Tab-separated table of C-alpha atoms and ligand atoms in Angstrom:
chain	number	residue	atom	x	y	z
W	1130	UNK	CA	8.433	-28.050	32.052
W	1131	UNK	CA	8.087	-27.316	28.370
W	1132	UNK	CA	8.889	-29.674	25.786
W	1133	UNK	CA	10.002	-27.029	23.375
W	1134	UNK	CA	13.693	-26.499	22.906
W	1135	UNK	CA	15.159	-23.648	24.545
W	1136	UNK	CA	16.150	-21.697	21.501
W	1137	UNK	CA	13.981	-18.871	22.574
W	1138	UNK	CA	14.332	-16.604	25.507
W	1139	UNK	CA	10.437	-16.144	26.110
W	1140	UNK	CA	8.703	-13.743	28.323
W	1141	UNK	CA	6.541	-15.452	30.755
W	1142	UNK	CA	3.261	-14.316	29.464
W	1143	UNK	CA	0.840	-15.840	26.654
W	1144	UNK	CA	-2.233	-14.428	25.042
W	1145	UNK	CA	-5.807	-15.903	24.402
W	1146	UNK	CA	-7.010	-13.346	21.857
W	1147	UNK	CA	-6.234	-10.250	19.917
W	1148	UNK	CA	-8.266	-7.301	18.523
W	1149	UNK	CA	-6.677	-4.654	16.261
W	1150	UNK	CA	-3.850	-3.014	18.360
W	1151	UNK	CA	-4.642	-5.087	21.543
W	1152	UNK	CA	-3.771	-8.471	22.912
W	1153	UNK	CA	-5.488	-10.108	25.977
W	1154	UNK	CA	-3.358	-12.444	28.022
W	1155	UNK	CA	-4.121	-15.510	29.819
W	1156	UNK	CA	-4.229	-13.929	33.101
W	1157	UNK	CA	-6.956	-11.365	32.012
W	1158	UNK	CA	-4.762	-8.320	31.150
W	1159	UNK	CA	-5.131	-6.088	28.180
W	1160	UNK	CA	-1.923	-4.903	26.246
W	1161	UNK	CA	-1.222	-2.417	23.470
W	1162	UNK	CA	0.723	-4.567	21.148
W	1163	UNK	CA	3.306	-2.528	19.428
W	1164	UNK	CA	5.190	-5.719	18.508
W	1165	UNK	CA	2.577	-7.088	16.232
W	1166	UNK	CA	4.361	-10.325	15.646
W	1167	UNK	CA	7.452	-8.362	14.886
W	1168	UNK	CA	5.987	-6.395	12.017
W	1169	UNK	CA	3.786	-9.384	10.809
W	1170	UNK	CA	0.335	-8.367	11.769
W	1171	UNK	CA	0.284	-5.315	9.355
W	1172	UNK	CA	-3.509	-4.986	9.722
W	1173	UNK	CA	-3.569	-5.734	13.609
W	1174	UNK	CA	-5.215	-8.720	15.145
W	1175	UNK	CA	-8.344	-10.457	14.083
W	1176	UNK	CA	-8.893	-8.100	11.211
W	1177	UNK	CA	-12.380	-8.699	9.866
W	1178	UNK	CA	-11.504	-8.595	6.236
W	1179	UNK	CA	-8.649	-10.981	6.655
W	1180	UNK	CA	-11.000	-13.399	8.698
W	1181	UNK	CA	-13.522	-13.328	5.846
W	1182	UNK	CA	-11.062	-13.885	3.196
W	1183	UNK	CA	-9.372	-16.919	5.006
W	1184	UNK	CA	-12.704	-18.418	6.032
W	1185	UNK	CA	-13.949	-18.069	2.411
W	1186	UNK	CA	-10.909	-19.660	1.046
W	1187	UNK	CA	-10.751	-22.354	3.605
W	1188	UNK	CA	-14.044	-23.704	2.635
W	1189	UNK	CA	-13.039	-23.925	-1.070
W	1190	UNK	CA	-9.525	-24.985	-1.379
W	1191	UNK	CA	-6.309	-24.868	0.907
W	1192	UNK	CA	-3.617	-26.572	-1.012
W	1193	UNK	CA	-2.834	-27.748	-4.585
W	1194	UNK	CA	0.648	-28.352	-5.883
W	1195	UNK	CA	2.678	-25.773	-7.906
W	1196	UNK	CA	2.436	-28.538	-10.661
W	1197	UNK	CA	-0.876	-26.886	-11.415
W	1198	UNK	CA	-1.903	-23.139	-12.189
W	1199	UNK	CA	-3.044	-21.389	-8.911
W	1200	UNK	CA	-5.300	-18.471	-9.860
W	1201	UNK	CA	-5.153	-16.833	-6.421
W	1202	UNK	CA	-1.266	-16.706	-6.807
W	1203	UNK	CA	-1.616	-15.310	-10.351
W	1204	UNK	CA	-3.751	-12.543	-8.918
W	1205	UNK	CA	-1.376	-11.716	-6.192
W	1206	UNK	CA	1.798	-11.799	-8.384
W	1207	UNK	CA	-0.143	-9.404	-10.900
W	1208	UNK	CA	-1.022	-7.086	-8.280
W	1209	UNK	CA	2.417	-6.910	-6.856
W	1210	UNK	CA	4.163	-6.424	-10.204
W	1211	UNK	CA	1.588	-3.708	-11.416
W	1212	UNK	CA	2.250	-1.731	-8.394
W	1213	UNK	CA	6.066	-2.111	-8.053
W	1214	UNK	CA	9.436	-2.324	-9.810
W	1215	UNK	CA	8.799	-6.138	-10.399
W	1216	UNK	CA	8.008	-8.163	-13.469
W	1217	UNK	CA	7.686	-11.379	-11.731
W	1218	UNK	CA	7.339	-13.084	-8.381
W	1219	UNK	CA	8.058	-16.595	-6.750
W	1220	UNK	CA	6.235	-17.254	-3.545
W	1221	UNK	CA	7.698	-18.703	-0.462
W	1222	UNK	CA	6.769	-19.233	3.096
W	1223	UNK	CA	8.955	-17.036	5.161
W	1224	UNK	CA	11.402	-14.264	5.024
W	1225	UNK	CA	14.519	-16.483	5.212
W	1226	UNK	CA	13.294	-18.427	2.134
W	1227	UNK	CA	12.561	-15.375	0.273
W	1228	UNK	CA	16.088	-13.861	0.978
W	1229	UNK	CA	17.716	-17.154	0.189
W	1230	UNK	CA	15.537	-17.341	-3.028
W	1231	UNK	CA	16.903	-13.797	-3.909
W	1232	UNK	CA	20.470	-15.258	-3.538
W	1233	UNK	CA	19.481	-18.019	-5.808
W	1234	UNK	CA	18.088	-15.662	-8.349
W	1235	UNK	CA	21.201	-13.434	-8.456
W	1236	UNK	CA	23.603	-16.246	-8.853
W	1237	UNK	CA	21.459	-18.145	-11.457
W	1238	UNK	CA	21.255	-15.109	-13.712
W	1239	UNK	CA	24.816	-14.873	-13.956
W	1240	UNK	CA	25.028	-18.555	-14.547
W	1241	UNK	CA	22.555	-18.197	-17.327
W	1242	UNK	CA	24.382	-15.425	-18.938
W	1243	UNK	CA	27.535	-17.474	-19.053
W	1244	UNK	CA	29.244	-15.935	-15.869
W	1245	UNK	CA	28.982	-18.634	-13.442
W	1246	UNK	CA	31.970	-17.419	-11.352
W	1247	UNK	CA	30.167	-14.288	-10.619
W	1248	UNK	CA	28.375	-15.528	-7.634
W	1249	UNK	CA	29.476	-13.787	-4.381
W	1250	UNK	CA	27.044	-11.635	-2.546
W	1251	UNK	CA	28.179	-8.378	-0.694
W	1252	UNK	CA	26.167	-7.822	2.555
W	1253	UNK	CA	26.372	-5.422	5.501
W	1254	UNK	CA	28.323	-6.762	8.591
W	1255	UNK	CA	25.857	-7.824	11.422
W	1256	UNK	CA	22.744	-7.496	9.193
W	1257	UNK	CA	19.877	-9.791	9.304
W	1258	UNK	CA	18.520	-11.855	6.296
W	1259	UNK	CA	17.117	-15.013	8.276
W	1260	UNK	CA	18.218	-18.262	9.985
W	1261	UNK	CA	18.887	-20.743	7.219
W	1262	UNK	CA	22.447	-21.875	6.709
W	1263	UNK	CA	23.116	-19.505	3.899
W	1264	UNK	CA	21.278	-16.482	5.309
W	1265	UNK	CA	23.143	-16.651	8.744
W	1266	UNK	CA	26.464	-16.462	6.755
W	1267	UNK	CA	24.865	-13.634	4.725
W	1268	UNK	CA	24.494	-11.722	7.995
W	1269	UNK	CA	28.173	-11.599	8.758
W	1270	UNK	CA	27.132	-12.090	12.357
W	1271	UNK	CA	29.504	-14.139	14.709
W	1272	UNK	CA	26.690	-14.764	17.165
W	1273	UNK	CA	24.292	-16.246	14.568
W	1274	UNK	CA	26.893	-18.403	12.942
W	1275	UNK	CA	28.528	-19.770	15.893
W	1276	UNK	CA	28.659	-23.490	16.068
W	1277	UNK	CA	26.982	-24.000	12.737
W	1278	UNK	CA	30.033	-24.574	10.698
W	1279	UNK	CA	31.290	-25.380	8.103
W	1280	UNK	CA	30.880	-21.782	6.892
W	1281	UNK	CA	28.538	-21.357	3.823
W	1282	UNK	CA	31.008	-19.510	1.484
W	1283	UNK	CA	29.884	-16.922	-1.023
W	1284	UNK	CA	29.357	-13.776	1.049
W	1285	UNK	CA	31.443	-10.673	1.741
W	1286	UNK	CA	30.931	-7.975	4.127
W	1287	UNK	CA	31.275	-4.333	4.573
W	1288	UNK	CA	30.534	-2.036	7.473
W	1289	UNK	CA	26.989	-0.223	7.441
W	1290	UNK	CA	27.592	3.354	6.100
W	1291	UNK	CA	31.127	2.686	4.850
W	1292	UNK	CA	31.081	3.520	1.050
W	1293	UNK	CA	34.593	3.322	0.593
W	1294	UNK	CA	34.635	-0.217	1.856
W	1295	UNK	CA	31.689	-1.195	-0.134
W	1296	UNK	CA	33.341	-0.051	-3.298
W	1297	UNK	CA	36.626	-1.677	-2.289
W	1298	UNK	CA	34.976	-4.984	-1.437
W	1299	UNK	CA	33.302	-5.511	-5.269
W	1300	UNK	CA	35.471	-7.900	-7.099
W	1301	UNK	CA	34.746	-9.583	-10.549
W	1302	UNK	CA	33.321	-12.421	-8.404
W	1303	UNK	CA	30.583	-10.158	-7.011
W	1304	UNK	CA	27.053	-10.918	-8.284
W	1305	UNK	CA	24.980	-8.604	-6.122
W	1306	UNK	CA	24.851	-6.068	-3.216
W	1307	UNK	CA	22.189	-7.181	-0.651
W	1308	UNK	CA	21.129	-4.917	1.996
W	1309	UNK	CA	18.139	-4.277	4.131
W	1310	UNK	CA	16.685	-0.986	2.969
W	1311	UNK	CA	15.924	-0.279	6.747
W	1312	UNK	CA	18.060	-2.686	9.212
W	1313	UNK	CA	15.504	-4.102	11.483
W	1314	UNK	CA	17.321	-6.512	13.934
W	1315	UNK	CA	20.424	-4.561	13.436
W	1316	UNK	CA	18.757	-1.484	15.308
W	1317	UNK	CA	16.493	0.282	12.900
W	1318	UNK	CA	19.087	1.888	10.787
W	1319	UNK	CA	17.781	3.671	7.717
W	1320	UNK	CA	20.043	3.680	4.534
W	1321	UNK	CA	19.292	7.285	3.188
W	1322	UNK	CA	17.927	7.891	-0.206
W	1323	UNK	CA	21.175	9.496	-1.569
W	1324	UNK	CA	22.868	6.349	-0.450
W	1325	UNK	CA	20.620	4.144	-2.061
W	1326	UNK	CA	21.119	6.049	-5.322
W	1327	UNK	CA	24.738	5.791	-5.105
W	1328	UNK	CA	24.439	1.902	-4.495
W	1329	UNK	CA	22.286	1.743	-7.656
W	1330	UNK	CA	24.862	3.723	-9.519
W	1331	UNK	CA	27.631	1.486	-8.227
W	1332	UNK	CA	25.843	-1.625	-9.182
W	1333	UNK	CA	25.151	-0.187	-12.813
W	1334	UNK	CA	28.756	0.708	-13.238
W	1335	UNK	CA	30.113	-2.635	-12.085
W	1336	UNK	CA	27.325	-4.674	-13.839
W	1337	UNK	CA	26.077	-6.296	-10.601
W	1338	UNK	CA	22.605	-6.762	-9.094
W	1339	UNK	CA	20.939	-4.815	-6.238
W	1340	UNK	CA	19.048	-6.936	-3.803
W	1341	UNK	CA	16.914	-4.869	-1.109
W	1342	UNK	CA	15.624	-6.987	1.570
W	1343	UNK	CA	12.246	-5.532	2.492
W	1344	UNK	CA	11.176	-8.562	4.655
W	1345	UNK	CA	10.751	-6.148	7.662
W	1346	UNK	CA	10.440	-2.606	6.309
W	1347	UNK	CA	8.367	-3.439	3.163
W	1348	UNK	CA	4.477	-3.732	2.664
W	1349	UNK	CA	3.575	-0.239	3.937
W	1350	UNK	CA	5.511	-0.153	7.047
W	1351	UNK	CA	7.622	2.718	6.040
W	1352	UNK	CA	4.450	4.860	4.946
W	1353	UNK	CA	5.322	3.860	1.298
W	1354	UNK	CA	4.828	0.201	-0.067
W	1355	UNK	CA	8.510	-0.380	-0.273
W	1356	UNK	CA	10.937	1.610	1.934
W	1357	UNK	CA	13.274	2.491	-1.132
W	1358	UNK	CA	10.360	4.257	-3.086
W	1359	UNK	CA	11.329	7.772	-2.014
W	1360	UNK	CA	14.850	7.402	-3.439
W	1361	UNK	CA	13.179	6.759	-6.850
W	1362	UNK	CA	15.579	3.885	-7.656
W	1363	UNK	CA	14.651	0.527	-8.911
W	1364	UNK	CA	16.290	-2.540	-7.264
W	1365	UNK	CA	16.631	-5.772	-9.332
W	1366	UNK	CA	15.383	-8.292	-6.655
W	1367	UNK	CA	13.439	-7.698	-3.431
W	1368	UNK	CA	12.607	-10.473	-0.913
W	1369	UNK	CA	9.433	-9.736	1.196
W	1370	UNK	CA	7.566	-11.563	3.967
W	1371	UNK	CA	6.268	-10.447	7.488
W	1372	UNK	CA	3.503	-8.025	6.659
W	1373	UNK	CA	2.376	-9.165	3.283
W	1374	UNK	CA	0.817	-12.298	5.220
W	1375	UNK	CA	-0.815	-10.233	7.856
W	1376	UNK	CA	-0.048	-12.963	10.231
W	1377	UNK	CA	-0.054	-15.946	7.834
W	1378	UNK	CA	3.014	-17.472	6.921
W	1379	UNK	CA	3.900	-15.765	3.404
W	1380	UNK	CA	7.016	-14.793	1.717
W	1381	UNK	CA	8.042	-13.917	-1.872
W	1382	UNK	CA	10.800	-12.923	-4.017
W	1383	UNK	CA	10.089	-10.070	-6.434
W	1384	UNK	CA	12.399	-9.402	-9.491
W	1385	UNK	CA	12.794	-7.662	-12.697
W	1386	UNK	CA	12.566	-9.349	-16.102
W	1387	UNK	CA	16.087	-9.420	-16.664
W	1388	UNK	CA	17.037	-11.577	-13.766
W	1389	UNK	CA	13.821	-13.557	-13.840
W	1390	UNK	CA	15.029	-14.956	-17.235
W	1391	UNK	CA	17.461	-17.255	-15.399
W	1392	UNK	CA	14.819	-19.053	-13.459
W	1393	UNK	CA	13.753	-21.520	-15.904
W	1394	UNK	CA	11.518	-24.439	-15.152
W	1395	UNK	CA	12.746	-26.655	-12.410
W	1396	UNK	CA	15.332	-24.086	-11.079
W	1397	UNK	CA	13.421	-23.474	-7.876
W	1398	UNK	CA	10.376	-24.698	-6.065
W	1399	UNK	CA	8.533	-24.812	-2.767
W	1400	UNK	CA	5.932	-27.371	-1.718
W	1401	UNK	CA	3.904	-24.998	0.219
W	1402	UNK	CA	4.938	-21.647	-1.397
W	1403	UNK	CA	2.081	-19.982	-3.016
W	1404	UNK	CA	-0.659	-22.177	-1.975
W	1405	UNK	CA	-4.306	-21.000	-2.284
W	1406	UNK	CA	-4.894	-20.235	1.265
W	1407	UNK	CA	-1.777	-18.257	1.620
W	1408	UNK	CA	-2.476	-16.452	-1.547
W	1409	UNK	CA	-5.979	-15.488	-0.633
W	1410	UNK	CA	-4.816	-13.930	2.602
W	1411	UNK	CA	-2.049	-11.990	0.815
W	1412	UNK	CA	-4.714	-10.710	-1.525
W	1413	UNK	CA	-6.718	-9.597	1.233
W	1414	UNK	CA	-3.932	-7.737	3.005
W	1415	UNK	CA	-3.249	-5.959	-0.362
W	1416	UNK	CA	-6.937	-5.024	-0.624
W	1417	UNK	CA	-6.368	-2.934	2.576
W	1418	UNK	CA	-2.875	-1.488	1.921
W	1419	UNK	CA	-3.679	-0.519	-1.833
W	1420	UNK	CA	-6.867	1.240	-0.685
W	1421	UNK	CA	-6.905	4.909	-1.419
W	1422	UNK	CA	-5.520	6.904	1.618
W	1423	UNK	CA	-4.247	3.902	3.441
W	1424	UNK	CA	-0.743	4.590	3.155
W	1425	UNK	CA	-1.231	8.258	3.540
W	1426	UNK	CA	-2.759	7.805	6.817
W	1427	UNK	CA	0.388	5.699	7.807
W	1428	UNK	CA	2.464	8.572	6.854
W	1429	UNK	CA	0.430	11.176	8.897
W	1430	UNK	CA	0.083	9.070	12.058
W	1431	UNK	CA	3.662	7.856	12.100
W	1432	UNK	CA	4.929	11.415	11.764
W	1433	UNK	CA	2.854	12.288	14.807
W	1434	UNK	CA	4.145	9.175	16.655
W	1435	UNK	CA	7.675	10.263	15.712
W	1436	UNK	CA	7.298	13.847	16.659
W	1437	UNK	CA	5.666	12.766	20.225
W	1438	UNK	CA	8.712	10.653	20.770
W	1439	UNK	CA	11.091	13.309	19.946
W	1440	UNK	CA	9.390	15.354	22.468
W	1441	UNK	CA	9.944	12.593	25.157
W	1442	UNK	CA	13.433	12.398	23.931
W	1443	UNK	CA	13.792	16.076	24.648
W	1444	UNK	CA	12.295	15.684	28.118
W	1445	UNK	CA	14.534	12.858	29.017
W	1446	UNK	CA	17.838	13.469	27.197
W	1447	UNK	CA	19.762	11.162	29.583
W	1448	UNK	CA	17.478	8.147	28.890
W	1449	UNK	CA	16.841	8.268	25.268
W	1450	UNK	CA	19.585	8.917	22.911
W	1451	UNK	CA	17.929	8.821	19.357
W	1452	UNK	CA	14.575	8.200	17.882
W	1453	UNK	CA	15.139	6.253	14.759
W	1454	UNK	CA	13.320	4.712	11.752
W	1455	UNK	CA	10.699	5.738	9.179
W	1456	UNK	CA	6.843	5.174	9.363
W	1457	UNK	CA	5.847	2.553	11.831
W	1458	UNK	CA	9.366	1.032	11.904
W	1459	UNK	CA	10.639	2.841	14.859
W	1460	UNK	CA	13.570	2.414	17.201
W	1461	UNK	CA	13.957	4.263	20.462
W	1462	UNK	CA	17.726	3.975	21.109
W	1463	UNK	CA	18.620	4.170	24.779
W	1464	UNK	CA	21.823	5.114	26.460
W	1465	UNK	CA	21.990	1.749	28.364
W	1466	UNK	CA	20.740	-1.714	27.935
W	1467	UNK	CA	17.006	-1.694	26.879
W	1468	UNK	CA	15.986	-4.840	28.707
W	1469	UNK	CA	14.827	-3.228	31.822
W	1470	UNK	CA	12.898	-0.492	29.937
W	1471	UNK	CA	11.015	-3.000	27.818
W	1472	UNK	CA	9.798	-4.812	31.064
W	1473	UNK	CA	8.575	-1.539	32.564
W	1474	UNK	CA	6.687	-0.817	29.264
W	1475	UNK	CA	5.277	-4.204	29.570
W	1476	UNK	CA	4.367	-3.677	33.248
W	1477	UNK	CA	2.539	-0.740	32.182
W	1478	UNK	CA	0.734	-2.862	29.402
W	1479	UNK	CA	2.637	-1.784	26.376
W	1480	UNK	CA	4.430	-4.431	24.225
W	1481	UNK	CA	7.578	-3.705	22.540
W	1482	UNK	CA	10.720	-5.559	21.399
W	1483	UNK	CA	14.236	-5.267	21.361
W	1484	UNK	CA	16.903	-4.520	18.481
W	1485	UNK	CA	20.573	-4.281	18.309
W	1486	UNK	CA	22.506	-1.127	19.773
W	1487	UNK	CA	20.075	-0.762	22.916
W	1488	UNK	CA	17.085	-0.087	20.777
W	1489	UNK	CA	13.415	-0.744	21.786
W	1490	UNK	CA	11.625	-1.400	18.645
W	1491	UNK	CA	8.118	0.144	18.349
W	1492	UNK	CA	5.953	-1.583	15.640
W	1493	UNK	CA	2.376	-0.665	15.899
W	1494	UNK	CA	0.001	-2.134	13.307
W	1495	UNK	CA	-0.476	-0.039	10.242
W	1496	UNK	CA	-4.157	0.387	11.293
W	1497	UNK	CA	-3.201	1.819	14.816
W	1498	UNK	CA	-5.632	4.706	15.838
W	1499	UNK	CA	-4.484	8.020	16.936
W	1500	UNK	CA	-5.829	7.498	20.566
W	1501	UNK	CA	-3.847	4.311	20.768
W	1502	UNK	CA	-0.644	6.219	19.795
W	1503	UNK	CA	-1.651	8.727	22.588
W	1504	UNK	CA	-2.018	5.810	25.009
W	1505	UNK	CA	1.488	4.391	23.934
W	1506	UNK	CA	3.172	7.816	24.335
W	1507	UNK	CA	1.408	8.291	27.973
W	1508	UNK	CA	2.937	4.936	28.994
W	1509	UNK	CA	6.545	5.485	27.488
W	1510	UNK	CA	6.598	9.022	29.122
W	1511	UNK	CA	5.329	7.507	32.588
W	1512	UNK	CA	8.018	4.901	32.269
W	1513	UNK	CA	10.698	7.601	31.397
W	1514	UNK	CA	9.667	9.616	34.436
W	1515	UNK	CA	10.091	6.822	36.831
W	1516	UNK	CA	13.237	5.398	35.345
W	1517	UNK	CA	16.278	4.775	37.296
C	1842	PLP	C1	12.547	-11.255	9.855
C	1842	PLP	C2	13.397	-10.982	8.690
C	1842	PLP	C3	14.027	-12.089	7.945
C	1842	PLP	C4	13.495	-13.403	8.066
C	1842	PLP	O1	12.376	-13.689	8.082
C	1842	PLP	P1	11.754	-15.098	8.804
C	1842	PLP	O2	10.331	-15.202	8.090
C	1842	PLP	O3	11.902	-15.001	10.243
C	1842	PLP	O4	12.574	-16.271	8.058
C	1842	PLP	C5	14.813	-11.619	6.892
C	1842	PLP	N1	15.193	-10.422	6.521
C	1842	PLP	C6	14.789	-9.332	7.339
C	1842	PLP	C7	15.094	-8.099	7.074
C	1842	PLP	C8	13.845	-9.731	8.433
C	1842	PLP	O5	13.464	-8.723	9.198
């Protein structure tokens, strides 16, 4: 009997070690891991550069309070701002904290410019922004909020893709639109570039802020550092987490100068957020992702994986409905419930994970090798061939 609460529906398997794209189970089997902690281990398991960085920092200094200057955090924030739209950063420990901080930054901005009633956030119905009280109500999901009342107010919703509803839902109380650039849990649904551009335009016209939740799709997963980059727009606020820590709990909210002005001393804080250990790991992750050619390689290999998956879709048009996603954030949408399919993949030593709308999520590490992609394709094709 487990002493853990039953809030997860766990598969009956555990692992002793990982190496790059592979996981080794306690019963001695080797699995190709295309879950990677749900887009967390961006550089795969047991990455030598990350191991070195965390060991080096662990011997020096783990934690000091944010009451003091933390040079490793100064460095990570500087690198994140030099390479992106952002002018400043607040570090957190997780995605939900980062999105919740994004909401606080948006509200605080309007408060600081004398418009405190402009405090509502417009979100996509059935999106995912985390599991804190505020972020579950931001999701507009009945399933996630059920039993957790009273409702946290301040969120309005529109259906994904419904521009008319989006425009109509904006009131003089709206502070920001908050969307995932690519919906992860919601089924790997990509907001097209023209749509991001349109959203930016609407935000400018209505003088509201644009928050793009890149917790899952950011940090190179799309083939660009941020998934919104191809659209050429600049958001105001971007929460990140998952991939930036490479497996170490780390989140952050990135923001432009305008909105950062509201976050004066004492307005927000976190005991653990931005501690030297986390910051050193974050810097080590960026060492790799910012390396010349790293993201180009993600683009090339992910294109290859998409094209191979599309071939399988053509071969099995009754099983696979659609190949979704960008870069290494991929969704294989099936015609029927995906649970059995995921189990069959696992029986054949390939780990994947579900998302909404019958989607099988395929999330290789960004360091995946071509021969590992070929192995995954072989397994997926085999499972399709025997699928009933
Ligand atoms: C995972 C995720 C979160 C929440 O991150 P946690 O670290 O689980 O709190 C928020 N937004 C998106 C888009 C996510 O995918």
